[in-house]
Amino acid sequence: MNFGPAGGAGVGSCEEAEAGRIVHAFLGAGHSLIDTADAYTGGESERILGRVLRGRRDEVVLATKAALPQGPGPNDRGLSRMHLTRALENSLRRLGTDHVDLYQCHQWDPDTPVEETMAVLDGFVRAGKVRYLGCSNFSAAQVVEAQWAAERAGGARYVGLQVQYSLLAREPEGELGEVAARHGLGVLAWSPLGGGVLTGRYRPGAAPEADSRAGRLLNSPSPLARSFGGKMLTGRNLEIAGRVVELAAELGTTPAAVALAWVRDRRGVASVLIGPRTVGQLAENLAGFALELPPEAVARLDEASRPE
């Protein structure tokens, strides 16, 4: 999400050279899933990945997404046959590949019949341009509706569900998680560090640094971005982050590693999506995938973050 020039929603910039170092270090550490979207940094994220992955494409489970606006017109967004067909071709061209391993609907489209969406997605699979299907930010009811539509048509179903999941956002443990399990969707957790709050970077009563994600959001000209930044730094979120910092100190590791290890081991989680902007941030994140939390530490985190 950060590969390319600085964008909206507090997204920072990561130049291509550093993006290449991040990707190669990530693959060298034995990991394989790389997730992007056509909307990330105006398509530049896909272009950078296409260049960076030359010669290493077969080592990667490559995932991308479509649905968000690509232009001002009514056919420049959504999950219609016209838009998805155009969006996939554009993503394949930018990524420099003939197929993506996981193609995901970035959000629900209330203006397109779900039968149309699932039919065109099944066509992509049958044509060999897509290996598997996923969805992102769907409600439990929307997941069920899509799976039923695919089943009625005898087509490919969703196998992945991207959802915000962290110690600050535990909604996937409710109905959505139950539906994902029942319908065979592996959960891909995004924002596992709560937008950086769980790294311990922010303190109650202190203004966030200007170059932090929260700082960029709060200083954004967009009212929506400023609102999102304010929701990140609530008293409850900062209190949970403080508990994570305390536990990390006891375990001799970083708060980020503790937060990532907790998400990694939750029921139904198939992958944890990280968004490093530097090789240093990547190293901190990878430490979380290697960390094994003691049962008593997990219990403390569960209690500290229990939904109100």
Short mmCIF file of C-alpha atoms in Angstrom, two decimals:
data_model
loop_
_atom_site.label_atom_id
_atom_site.label_comp_id
_atom_site.label_asym_id
_atom_site.label_seq_id
_atom_site.Cartn_x
_atom_site.Cartn_y
_atom_site.Cartn_z
CA MET A 1 0.00 0.00 0.00
CA ASN A 2 2.96 2.30 0.65
CA PHE A 3 4.86 1.52 -2.54
CA GLY A 4 4.93 4.67 -4.65
CA PRO A 5 4.31 8.35 -3.87
CA ALA A 6 2.52 9.52 -0.74
CA GLY A 7 -1.22 9.13 -1.03
CA GLY A 8 -4.38 9.68 0.96
CA ALA A 9 -5.54 8.04 4.19
CA GLY A 10 -2.18 8.70 5.81
CA VAL A 11 -0.31 6.42 3.40
CA GLY A 12 3.37 7.19 3.32
CA SER A 13 5.72 6.98 0.38
CA CYS A 14 8.23 4.27 -0.45
CA GLU A 15 10.50 4.73 -3.44
CA GLU A 16 11.04 1.85 -5.83
CA ALA A 17 14.60 1.07 -4.72
CA GLU A 18 13.53 0.65 -1.10
CA ALA A 19 10.42 -1.28 -2.17
CA GLY A 20 12.69 -3.69 -4.00
CA ARG A 21 14.87 -4.19 -0.94
CA ILE A 22 11.77 -4.82 1.18
CA VAL A 23 10.33 -7.39 -1.24
CA HIS A 24 13.59 -9.29 -1.68
CA ALA A 25 14.24 -9.34 2.07
CA PHE A 26 10.68 -10.55 2.65
CA LEU A 27 11.05 -13.38 0.15
CA GLY A 28 14.50 -14.21 1.46
CA ALA A 29 13.01 -14.69 4.92
CA GLY A 30 10.77 -17.43 3.56
CA HIS A 31 7.49 -15.54 3.11
CA SER A 32 5.46 -15.46 -0.09
CA LEU A 33 2.13 -13.55 -0.08
CA ILE A 34 2.28 -10.03 -1.52
CA ASP A 35 -0.97 -8.09 -1.57
CA THR A 36 -1.67 -4.89 -3.48
CA ALA A 37 -4.61 -3.18 -5.23
CA ASP A 38 -5.23 -1.14 -8.34
CA ALA A 39 -6.17 1.82 -6.16
CA TYR A 40 -2.92 1.91 -4.18
CA THR A 41 -0.89 5.03 -5.05
CA GLY A 42 -2.75 5.44 -8.32
CA GLY A 43 -1.62 2.09 -9.69
CA GLU A 44 2.04 2.78 -8.99
CA SER A 45 2.14 0.06 -6.32
CA GLU A 46 1.30 -2.55 -8.98
CA ARG A 47 3.79 -1.09 -11.46
CA ILE A 48 6.60 -1.15 -8.89
CA LEU A 49 5.80 -4.73 -7.90
CA GLY A 50 5.78 -5.78 -11.55
CA ARG A 51 9.30 -4.46 -12.01
CA VAL A 52 10.60 -5.66 -8.64
CA LEU A 53 9.31 -9.21 -9.15
CA ARG A 54 10.88 -9.78 -12.55
CA GLY A 55 12.57 -13.15 -12.41
CA ARG A 56 10.91 -14.04 -9.10
CA ARG A 57 7.22 -14.12 -10.03
CA ASP A 58 6.88 -17.86 -9.43
CA GLU A 59 8.11 -17.47 -5.83
CA VAL A 60 5.17 -15.24 -4.97
CA VAL A 61 1.50 -15.68 -4.13
CA LEU A 62 0.47 -12.44 -5.82
CA ALA A 63 -2.80 -10.83 -4.75
CA THR A 64 -4.50 -7.68 -5.94
CA LYS A 65 -7.92 -6.06 -5.64
CA ALA A 66 -10.45 -4.05 -7.65
CA ALA A 67 -13.63 -2.03 -7.07
CA LEU A 68 -12.40 1.36 -5.84
CA PRO A 69 -12.68 4.35 -8.24
CA GLN A 70 -10.23 4.48 -11.13
CA GLY A 71 -11.82 7.54 -12.71
CA PRO A 72 -14.86 9.83 -12.55
CA GLY A 73 -17.27 7.76 -14.63
CA PRO A 74 -19.90 5.29 -13.38
CA ASN A 75 -18.05 2.40 -15.07
CA ASP A 76 -14.74 3.35 -13.46
CA ARG A 77 -15.60 1.64 -10.19
CA GLY A 78 -17.55 -1.20 -8.64
CA LEU A 79 -17.95 -4.91 -9.39
CA SER A 80 -19.75 -4.85 -12.73
CA ARG A 81 -18.69 -7.01 -15.66
CA MET A 82 -17.43 -3.97 -17.55
CA HIS A 83 -15.35 -2.54 -14.72
CA LEU A 84 -13.89 -5.80 -13.42
CA THR A 85 -12.87 -6.93 -16.92
CA ARG A 86 -11.09 -3.65 -17.56
CA ALA A 87 -9.60 -3.55 -14.04
CA LEU A 88 -8.11 -7.03 -14.27
CA GLU A 89 -6.51 -6.38 -17.66
CA ASN A 90 -5.00 -3.13 -16.35
CA SER A 91 -3.68 -4.85 -13.21
CA LEU A 92 -2.12 -7.68 -15.22
CA ARG A 93 -0.40 -5.15 -17.47
CA ARG A 94 0.94 -3.11 -14.55
CA LEU A 95 2.08 -6.23 -12.68
CA GLY A 96 3.75 -7.65 -15.79
CA THR A 97 2.14 -11.08 -15.41
CA ASP A 98 -0.42 -13.24 -17.17
CA HIS A 99 -2.29 -14.14 -13.98
CA VAL A 100 -2.82 -13.22 -10.35
CA ASP A 101 -3.00 -15.88 -7.69
CA LEU A 102 -5.68 -14.19 -5.59
CA TYR A 103 -8.07 -11.64 -7.11
CA GLN A 104 -10.20 -9.81 -4.56
CA CYS A 105 -13.22 -7.54 -4.58
CA HIS A 106 -12.04 -4.54 -2.59
CA GLN A 107 -15.50 -3.69 -1.29
CA TRP A 108 -19.15 -4.61 -1.78
CA ASP A 109 -20.96 -3.03 -4.72
CA PRO A 110 -24.65 -2.39 -3.95
CA ASP A 111 -25.31 -1.30 -7.55
CA THR A 112 -24.33 -4.55 -9.28
CA PRO A 113 -26.21 -7.85 -8.91
CA VAL A 114 -24.01 -10.27 -7.01
CA GLU A 115 -24.77 -12.93 -9.65
CA GLU A 116 -23.11 -10.74 -12.29
CA THR A 117 -20.01 -10.21 -10.14
CA MET A 118 -19.56 -13.90 -9.31
CA ALA A 119 -20.12 -14.91 -12.95
CA VAL A 120 -17.43 -12.60 -14.30
CA LEU A 121 -15.02 -13.67 -11.56
CA ASP A 122 -15.63 -17.32 -12.42
CA GLY A 123 -14.86 -16.46 -16.03
CA PHE A 124 -11.48 -15.07 -14.99
CA VAL A 125 -10.70 -18.33 -13.19
CA ARG A 126 -11.78 -20.47 -16.16
CA ALA A 127 -9.64 -18.31 -18.48
CA GLY A 128 -6.58 -18.90 -16.30
CA LYS A 129 -6.11 -15.20 -15.54
CA VAL A 130 -6.99 -15.71 -11.86
CA ARG A 131 -6.24 -18.71 -9.66
CA TYR A 132 -8.42 -17.98 -6.61
CA LEU A 133 -10.99 -15.40 -5.50
CA GLY A 134 -11.35 -13.29 -2.38
CA CYS A 135 -13.26 -10.37 -0.97
CA SER A 136 -12.37 -7.48 1.30
CA ASN A 137 -14.39 -5.48 3.81
CA PHE A 138 -17.57 -7.52 3.25
CA SER A 139 -20.15 -8.01 5.97
CA ALA A 140 -21.16 -11.51 7.04
CA ALA A 141 -24.41 -11.27 5.07
CA GLN A 142 -22.57 -10.12 1.94
CA VAL A 143 -20.14 -13.04 2.14
CA VAL A 144 -23.03 -15.49 2.42
CA GLU A 145 -24.92 -13.88 -0.47
CA ALA A 146 -21.86 -14.07 -2.74
CA GLN A 147 -21.08 -17.68 -1.85
CA TRP A 148 -24.68 -18.73 -2.48
CA ALA A 149 -24.69 -16.94 -5.85
CA ALA A 150 -21.50 -18.76 -6.89
CA GLU A 151 -22.91 -22.09 -5.74
CA ARG A 152 -26.16 -21.62 -7.66
CA ALA A 153 -24.17 -20.95 -10.83
CA GLY A 154 -21.67 -23.76 -10.22
CA GLY A 155 -18.84 -21.27 -10.28
CA ALA A 156 -15.73 -20.44 -8.26
CA ARG A 157 -16.35 -19.23 -4.72
CA TYR A 158 -14.42 -16.87 -2.48
CA VAL A 159 -11.62 -18.53 -0.50
CA GLY A 160 -10.19 -15.44 1.19
CA LEU A 161 -11.60 -12.60 3.29
CA GLN A 162 -9.57 -9.48 4.00
CA VAL A 163 -10.70 -7.79 7.18
CA GLN A 164 -9.35 -5.29 9.67
CA TYR A 165 -8.14 -7.34 12.63
CA SER A 166 -5.96 -6.34 15.56
CA LEU A 167 -6.02 -5.94 19.32
CA LEU A 168 -7.91 -2.72 18.58
CA ALA A 169 -10.38 -4.28 16.14
CA ARG A 170 -11.66 -7.70 17.16
CA GLU A 171 -14.94 -7.71 15.22
CA PRO A 172 -13.80 -10.70 13.09
CA GLU A 173 -14.19 -12.89 16.17
CA GLY A 174 -17.96 -12.49 15.97
CA GLU A 175 -20.45 -13.33 13.24
CA LEU A 176 -18.07 -12.48 10.39
CA GLY A 177 -15.49 -14.97 11.64
CA GLU A 178 -18.11 -17.66 12.04
CA VAL A 179 -19.35 -17.13 8.49
CA ALA A 180 -15.79 -17.19 7.12
CA ALA A 181 -15.14 -20.51 8.85
CA ARG A 182 -18.43 -22.04 7.73
CA HIS A 183 -17.94 -20.98 4.10
CA GLY A 184 -14.26 -21.89 3.84
CA LEU A 185 -12.67 -18.45 3.72
CA GLY A 186 -9.22 -17.91 5.21
CA VAL A 187 -8.90 -14.54 6.96
CA LEU A 188 -6.24 -12.10 5.76
CA ALA A 189 -5.82 -9.59 8.59
CA TRP A 190 -5.11 -6.01 7.51
CA SER A 191 -3.94 -3.20 9.79
CA PRO A 192 -2.72 -5.70 12.43
CA LEU A 193 -0.83 -2.88 14.16
CA GLY A 194 -3.88 -0.64 14.35
CA GLY A 195 -2.41 1.93 11.98
CA GLY A 196 0.78 1.95 14.03
CA VAL A 197 -0.91 2.62 17.37
CA LEU A 198 0.16 -0.80 18.70
CA THR A 199 3.83 -0.05 18.07
CA GLY A 200 3.74 2.24 21.10
CA ARG A 201 4.63 5.27 19.01
CA TYR A 202 1.81 7.41 20.39
CA ARG A 203 1.34 8.58 23.96
CA PRO A 204 -1.74 9.96 25.76
CA GLY A 205 -1.75 13.73 25.81
CA ALA A 206 1.10 14.05 23.29
CA ALA A 207 0.59 15.22 19.72
CA PRO A 208 1.69 12.64 17.13
CA GLU A 209 4.82 13.36 15.11
CA ALA A 210 4.07 15.05 11.80
CA ASP A 211 5.60 12.21 9.73
CA SER A 212 3.68 9.46 11.55
CA ARG A 213 0.56 7.99 10.01
CA ALA A 214 -1.67 9.58 12.65
CA GLY A 215 0.13 12.89 12.15
CA ARG A 216 -0.45 12.80 8.40
CA LEU A 217 -4.10 11.92 8.91
CA LEU A 218 -4.76 14.63 11.48
CA ASN A 219 -3.05 17.24 9.28
CA SER A 220 -4.80 16.12 6.10
CA PRO A 221 -7.09 18.55 4.23
CA SER A 222 -9.62 15.72 4.04
CA PRO A 223 -12.25 15.76 6.83
CA LEU A 224 -12.62 11.99 6.44
CA ALA A 225 -8.89 11.47 6.96
CA ARG A 226 -8.87 13.72 10.03
CA SER A 227 -11.82 11.82 11.46
CA PHE A 228 -10.04 8.50 10.88
CA GLY A 229 -6.93 9.81 12.60
CA GLY A 230 -8.94 10.90 15.62
CA LYS A 231 -10.54 7.45 15.89
CA MET A 232 -7.08 5.86 15.92
CA LEU A 233 -5.95 7.81 18.98
CA THR A 234 -8.84 7.22 21.36
CA GLY A 235 -8.17 6.80 25.05
CA ARG A 236 -9.11 3.13 24.90
CA ASN A 237 -6.79 2.41 21.97
CA LEU A 238 -3.89 4.15 23.67
CA GLU A 239 -4.58 2.24 26.88
CA ILE A 240 -4.46 -1.09 25.03
CA ALA A 241 -1.26 0.00 23.30
CA GLY A 242 0.21 0.81 26.71
CA ARG A 243 -0.50 -2.74 27.89
CA VAL A 244 1.22 -4.10 24.79
CA VAL A 245 4.27 -1.94 25.48
CA GLU A 246 4.44 -3.24 29.07
CA LEU A 247 4.20 -6.85 27.98
CA ALA A 248 6.80 -6.41 25.24
CA ALA A 249 9.25 -5.02 27.79
CA GLU A 250 8.69 -8.06 30.02
CA LEU A 251 9.28 -10.42 27.09
CA GLY A 252 12.32 -8.55 25.81
CA THR A 253 10.81 -7.81 22.42
CA THR A 254 9.01 -4.97 20.62
CA PRO A 255 5.35 -3.96 20.90
CA ALA A 256 4.94 -4.54 17.15
CA ALA A 257 6.18 -8.12 17.46
CA VAL A 258 3.74 -8.81 20.31
CA ALA A 259 0.77 -7.35 18.41
CA LEU A 260 1.59 -9.29 15.23
CA ALA A 261 2.17 -12.58 17.04
CA TRP A 262 -1.22 -12.21 18.73
CA VAL A 263 -3.05 -11.72 15.40
CA ARG A 264 -1.10 -14.48 13.65
CA ASP A 265 -2.40 -17.13 16.06
CA ARG A 266 -6.07 -16.16 16.07
CA ARG A 267 -8.59 -18.71 14.82
CA GLY A 268 -9.12 -18.63 11.07
CA VAL A 269 -6.24 -16.29 10.25
CA ALA A 270 -4.47 -17.46 7.09
CA SER A 271 -2.15 -14.49 6.64
CA VAL A 272 -1.24 -11.21 8.31
CA LEU A 273 -0.78 -8.23 5.99
CA ILE A 274 1.99 -5.82 6.95
CA GLY A 275 2.85 -2.52 5.26
CA PRO A 276 6.50 -1.60 5.92
CA ARG A 277 7.93 1.51 4.29
CA THR A 278 11.54 0.63 5.12
CA VAL A 279 13.67 -2.49 5.45
CA GLY A 280 14.02 -1.63 9.14
CA GLN A 281 10.25 -1.70 9.63
CA LEU A 282 10.12 -5.02 7.78
CA ALA A 283 12.66 -6.53 10.16
CA GLU A 284 10.60 -5.39 13.16
CA ASN A 285 7.48 -6.92 11.63
CA LEU A 286 9.14 -10.23 10.77
CA ALA A 287 10.17 -10.59 14.39
CA GLY A 288 6.48 -10.84 15.23
CA PHE A 289 6.04 -13.82 12.92
CA ALA A 290 8.82 -15.66 14.75
CA LEU A 291 7.66 -14.79 18.27
CA GLU A 292 5.77 -17.40 20.29
CA LEU A 293 3.66 -15.77 22.97
CA PRO A 294 3.29 -17.65 26.28
CA PRO A 295 -0.33 -18.61 27.06
CA GLU A 296 -0.43 -16.22 30.01
CA ALA A 297 0.66 -13.36 27.73
CA VAL A 298 -2.12 -14.18 25.27
CA ALA A 299 -4.63 -14.23 28.14
CA ARG A 300 -3.46 -10.79 29.31
CA LEU A 301 -3.79 -9.37 25.80
CA ASP A 302 -7.23 -10.93 25.36
CA GLU A 303 -8.42 -9.35 28.57
CA ALA A 304 -6.88 -5.94 27.91
CA SER A 305 -8.45 -5.71 24.44
CA ARG A 306 -11.79 -7.36 25.16
CA PRO A 307 -14.51 -5.56 23.16
CA GLU A 308 -16.67 -3.27 25.25
#
